Tab-separated table of C-alpha atoms in Angstrom:
chain	number	residue	atom	x	y	z
N	450	THR	CA	124.594	128.217	119.733
N	451	ALA	CA	122.247	125.468	120.883
N	452	GLU	CA	122.881	121.738	120.950
N	453	VAL	CA	120.290	119.051	121.554
N	454	ASN	CA	121.725	115.585	122.211
N	455	GLY	CA	119.918	112.652	123.762
N	456	ASN	CA	117.361	114.872	125.462
N	457	LYS	CA	113.930	116.168	124.572
N	458	ILE	CA	113.009	119.843	124.308
N	459	THR	CA	109.363	120.884	124.061
N	460	ILE	CA	108.321	124.187	122.523
N	461	ASP	CA	104.823	125.398	123.322
N	462	GLY	CA	102.712	127.648	121.136
N	463	THR	CA	104.164	130.860	122.546
N	464	SER	CA	107.872	129.970	122.665
N	465	GLN	CA	110.640	130.125	120.105
N	466	ILE	CA	114.210	128.862	119.928
N	467	LYS	CA	116.688	131.370	118.505
N	468	ALA	CA	120.266	130.260	117.845
N	469	THR	CA	123.045	131.054	115.418
N	470	THR	CA	123.605	127.307	115.125
N	471	LEU	CA	121.371	124.420	116.157
N	472	SER	CA	122.948	120.981	116.155
N	473	GLY	CA	122.700	117.582	117.804
N	474	ASN	CA	120.667	114.427	117.385
N	475	GLY	CA	118.044	114.721	120.100
N	476	VAL	CA	114.309	115.285	119.901
N	477	ILE	CA	112.544	118.642	119.647
N	478	THR	CA	108.794	118.468	120.220
N	479	ILE	CA	106.693	121.396	119.034
N	480	ASP	CA	103.196	121.865	120.465
N	481	ALA	CA	101.543	123.268	117.357
N	482	ALA	CA	97.963	123.417	118.666
N	483	ASN	CA	97.768	127.200	118.178
N	484	MET	CA	100.234	127.513	115.298
N	485	THR	CA	99.448	128.156	111.653
N	486	GLU	CA	101.268	127.754	108.369
N	487	GLY	CA	104.327	129.996	108.180
N	488	ALA	CA	105.080	129.949	111.894
N	489	ALA	CA	108.811	129.690	112.700
N	490	PRO	CA	109.219	128.017	116.110
N	491	ILE	CA	112.974	127.657	115.543
N	492	VAL	CA	114.973	130.553	114.088
N	493	GLY	CA	118.619	129.871	113.357
N	494	ASN	CA	120.907	127.624	111.409
N	495	ALA	CA	119.320	124.206	111.973
N	496	SER	CA	120.846	122.676	108.861
N	497	ASN	CA	123.253	120.611	110.977
N	498	PHE	CA	120.569	119.270	113.305
N	499	THR	CA	120.293	115.510	112.673
N	500	GLY	CA	117.726	114.668	115.332
N	501	THR	CA	113.943	114.525	115.158
N	502	ILE	CA	111.522	117.433	115.037
N	503	GLU	CA	108.016	116.265	115.893
N	504	LEU	CA	104.715	118.133	115.987
N	505	ILE	CA	101.922	117.375	118.436
N	506	ASN	CA	98.301	118.564	118.651
N	507	ASN	CA	98.112	119.518	114.967
N	508	ASP	CA	97.810	116.954	112.175
N	509	ARG	CA	97.529	119.570	109.400
N	510	LEU	CA	101.072	120.883	109.606
N	511	VAL	CA	104.570	119.537	109.082
N	512	ALA	CA	107.948	121.004	110.119
N	513	GLU	CA	110.551	121.686	107.435
N	514	ILE	CA	113.988	123.311	107.522
N	515	ASP	CA	114.143	126.106	104.935
N	516	GLU	CA	117.115	127.372	102.937
N	517	ASN	CA	118.123	129.675	105.803
N	518	GLY	CA	118.127	126.925	108.394
N	519	ASN	CA	114.896	128.071	110.044
N	520	VAL	CA	112.283	125.516	111.052
N	521	ILE	CA	109.073	126.557	109.298
N	522	LEU	CA	105.625	125.005	109.653
N	523	LYS	CA	103.894	124.162	106.391
N	524	THR	CA	100.606	122.534	105.468
N	525	LYS	CA	101.105	118.797	105.231
N	526	PRO	CA	100.902	117.460	101.648
N	527	VAL	CA	98.006	115.046	101.150
N	528	ALA	CA	98.704	113.657	97.677
N	529	GLU	CA	101.501	113.112	95.182
N	530	VAL	CA	101.594	112.924	91.380
N	531	ASN	CA	104.806	111.986	89.567
N	532	GLY	CA	106.940	112.987	92.536
N	533	VAL	CA	105.246	116.366	93.050
N	534	LYS	CA	103.402	116.794	96.356
N	535	TYR	CA	100.145	118.709	96.763
N	536	GLU	CA	98.385	120.128	99.797
N	537	ASP	CA	94.940	119.692	98.228
N	538	LEU	CA	93.377	116.618	96.614
N	539	GLN	CA	91.650	118.571	93.850
N	540	ALA	CA	94.932	120.277	92.937
N	541	ALA	CA	96.578	116.856	92.607
N	542	ILE	CA	93.736	115.544	90.449
N	543	ASN	CA	93.875	118.631	88.230
N	544	ALA	CA	97.622	118.164	87.758
N	545	ALA	CA	97.310	114.479	86.879
N	546	GLN	CA	97.511	113.804	83.168
N	547	ASN	CA	95.497	111.081	81.474
N	548	GLY	CA	96.667	107.709	82.812
N	549	ALA	CA	98.480	109.153	85.837
N	550	THR	CA	98.263	107.953	89.437
N	551	VAL	CA	97.407	110.191	92.390
N	552	THR	CA	98.921	108.670	95.533
N	553	LEU	CA	97.474	109.686	98.883
N	554	LEU	CA	99.897	110.718	101.623
N	555	ALA	CA	97.326	111.389	104.353
N	556	ASP	CA	93.650	111.005	105.181
N	557	ILE	CA	91.530	113.613	103.389
N	558	ASP	CA	88.196	115.157	104.370
N	559	VAL	CA	86.460	117.039	101.532
N	560	GLY	CA	83.794	118.325	103.920
N	561	THR	CA	80.492	119.099	102.226
N	562	GLY	CA	82.148	119.451	98.820
N	563	ASN	CA	83.538	116.832	96.476
N	564	ALA	CA	86.626	116.058	94.404
N	565	LEU	CA	85.974	116.052	90.641
N	566	ILE	CA	87.546	113.765	88.040
N	567	ARG	CA	86.301	115.034	84.689
N	568	GLY	CA	87.175	114.021	81.152
N	569	LYS	CA	90.246	111.917	81.908
N	570	GLU	CA	91.338	108.521	83.164
N	571	ILE	CA	93.294	108.449	86.419
N	572	THR	CA	94.058	106.099	89.286
N	573	ILE	CA	93.884	107.031	92.946
N	574	ASP	CA	96.152	104.900	95.102
N	575	LEU	CA	94.592	105.118	98.555
N	576	ASN	CA	97.919	103.960	99.991
N	577	GLY	CA	96.451	103.092	103.389
N	578	HIS	CA	94.460	106.320	103.679
N	579	ASN	CA	90.814	107.394	103.497
N	580	ILE	CA	88.830	110.042	101.649
N	581	THR	CA	85.726	111.152	103.531
N	582	GLY	CA	83.013	113.763	103.202
N	583	THR	CA	79.531	114.591	104.425
N	584	GLY	CA	77.972	116.278	101.395
N	585	TYR	CA	75.971	115.130	98.387
N	586	ARG	CA	78.954	113.162	97.024
N	587	VAL	CA	82.614	112.649	97.965
N	588	LEU	CA	84.053	111.845	94.513
N	589	PHE	CA	82.426	112.775	91.198
N	590	VAL	CA	83.577	111.054	88.000
N	591	ASP	CA	82.181	112.642	84.853
N	592	LEU	CA	82.731	113.247	81.161
N	593	LEU	CA	83.968	116.526	79.704
N	594	ALA	CA	81.183	117.040	77.188
N	595	SER	CA	82.692	120.096	75.500
N	596	GLU	CA	85.712	118.021	74.424
N	597	ASN	CA	83.913	114.668	74.135
N	598	LYS	CA	86.241	113.100	76.720
N	599	ASP	CA	85.060	110.327	79.013
N	600	GLY	CA	85.952	110.021	82.693
N	601	LYS	CA	87.363	106.975	84.463
N	602	LEU	CA	88.581	106.488	88.026
N	603	THR	CA	90.347	103.373	89.286
N	604	LEU	CA	90.716	102.979	93.049
N	605	VAL	CA	93.650	100.845	94.207
N	606	GLY	CA	95.505	100.272	97.465
N	607	ASN	CA	94.102	99.723	100.923
N	608	GLY	CA	91.770	102.483	102.032
N	609	THR	CA	88.212	103.760	101.957
N	610	VAL	CA	86.201	106.400	100.144
N	611	GLU	CA	83.289	107.092	102.467
N	612	ASN	CA	80.356	109.441	102.762
N	613	THR	CA	79.982	109.831	106.508
N	614	GLY	CA	76.981	112.153	106.330
N	615	THR	CA	73.896	111.415	108.363
N	616	THR	CA	71.411	112.284	105.603
N	617	SER	CA	69.380	109.239	104.728
N	618	GLY	CA	69.152	108.190	101.096
N	619	ASN	CA	70.227	110.995	98.779
N	620	SER	CA	73.988	110.987	99.373
N	621	TYR	CA	76.799	109.136	97.632
N	622	ALA	CA	80.411	108.164	98.196
N	623	VAL	CA	81.165	108.071	94.449
N	624	TYR	CA	78.885	109.544	91.774
N	625	VAL	CA	79.609	108.165	88.285
N	626	GLY	CA	78.236	110.438	85.559
N	627	GLY	CA	77.731	110.120	81.827
N	628	ASN	CA	80.142	107.969	79.781
N	629	SER	CA	82.252	107.431	82.870
N	630	GLU	CA	83.460	104.452	84.876
N	631	LEU	CA	84.512	103.580	88.413
N	632	VAL	CA	86.780	100.557	88.932
N	633	VAL	CA	87.271	99.286	92.492
N	634	GLU	CA	90.326	97.064	92.832
N	635	THR	CA	91.390	94.732	95.659
N	636	GLY	CA	91.922	96.540	98.960
N	637	ALA	CA	89.802	99.557	98.082
N	638	THR	CA	86.426	100.131	99.749
N	639	VAL	CA	83.636	102.506	98.742
N	640	LYS	CA	81.181	103.075	101.567
N	641	SER	CA	78.171	105.099	102.649
N	642	ALA	CA	76.508	104.157	105.918
N	643	ASN	CA	73.340	106.197	105.389
N	644	GLY	CA	73.112	106.592	101.620
N	645	TYR	CA	74.393	105.011	98.417
N	646	ALA	CA	77.975	103.861	98.083
N	647	VAL	CA	77.942	104.319	94.275
N	648	PHE	CA	75.464	106.071	91.998
N	649	VAL	CA	75.878	105.113	88.334
N	650	ALA	CA	74.027	107.797	86.373
N	651	PRO	CA	74.404	108.139	82.550
N	652	MET	CA	72.739	111.578	82.591
N	653	GLY	CA	72.010	111.982	78.883
N	654	ALA	CA	70.764	110.179	75.780
N	655	GLY	CA	73.169	107.681	74.268
N	656	ARG	CA	75.468	107.615	77.297
N	657	VAL	CA	76.760	104.634	79.248
N	658	SER	CA	78.016	104.668	82.839
N	659	LYS	CA	79.846	101.773	84.458
N	660	LEU	CA	80.865	100.290	87.794
N	661	THR	CA	83.423	97.473	87.762
N	662	VAL	CA	84.461	95.677	90.946
N	663	ASN	CA	87.727	93.718	90.727
N	664	GLY	CA	88.243	92.443	94.249
N	665	GLY	CA	87.259	95.614	96.072
N	666	THR	CA	84.276	96.264	98.319
N	667	VAL	CA	81.228	98.447	97.713
N	668	THR	CA	79.017	98.723	100.771
N	669	GLY	CA	76.309	100.997	102.074
N	670	ARG	CA	72.781	101.328	103.252
N	671	TYR	CA	72.122	100.990	99.532
N	672	ALA	CA	75.264	99.686	97.832
N	673	VAL	CA	74.610	100.748	94.225
N	674	SER	CA	71.991	102.795	92.433
N	675	GLY	CA	71.671	103.017	88.648
N	676	SER	CA	69.502	105.302	86.532
N	677	GLY	CA	69.981	103.792	83.081
N	678	GLN	CA	67.058	103.130	80.769
N	679	LEU	CA	66.889	100.472	78.090
N	680	THR	CA	65.745	103.023	75.491
N	681	ASP	CA	68.582	105.547	75.363
N	682	THR	CA	70.948	105.254	78.340
N	683	SER	CA	72.707	102.349	80.022
N	684	THR	CA	74.037	101.473	83.443
N	685	VAL	CA	76.532	98.611	83.406
N	686	ILE	CA	77.525	96.971	86.692
N	687	THR	CA	80.168	94.223	86.595
N	688	VAL	CA	81.404	92.329	89.641
N	689	ASN	CA	84.340	90.094	88.699
N	690	SER	CA	85.365	89.515	92.323
N	691	GLY	CA	85.038	91.243	95.651
N	692	ALA	CA	81.831	92.235	97.419
N	693	VAL	CA	78.821	94.471	96.875
N	694	ILE	CA	76.851	94.738	100.110
N	695	GLY	CA	73.689	96.672	100.850
N	696	THR	CA	72.052	96.650	104.257
N	697	GLU	CA	68.709	97.685	102.767
N	698	VAL	CA	66.956	97.226	99.443
N	699	GLY	CA	65.604	100.434	97.936
């Protein structure tokens, strides 16, 4: 039996607490620098422990008490849809039905890939967090041509979608494809320091792609690029309020 009251116990990456019962209201700090998902730094009945279990040196994991009272490390959820939490942004987007909201729970880095919103209308509530990436595009909003379904993404809440790549020019924070729309509401920022914040690209005859700014901010080396043509495709950019800022004119 172990009891932690009013004191702080630190568990390093090679240690483990084993107890038939763990109770108290103190603080247990777990150095998770070298730990991975599934690690069990505390084995025993911790169901009656009412204190705090904190992780340090690892922002990808979270500590949870399982049905057996063991403290297990799991990958931290990054997004939520209708009360269900997801460890991956794309999984949350895929689960979101038309009209649903994906709420961020943590900062997300998509690396050199991108998150795809295709053939449906959803909202991403940045909720004080950021989505970043260094590849060709961070978010891609597009139609689902096989089912004739348009795509629409509305960004709300304080936070930023940013392409942090160092490639000059041909990189985008949000790429808006054919018959699709990006809406940037108050508090939301779309940014690309070295490329385009938003590319509005109809990509096909008879298609229209849109950017609407309702109080948000779109900023980049080149803020917006459009590839519409008067003959068969259209790019529609509407700024009702907010800011569209480019540091260079291309």
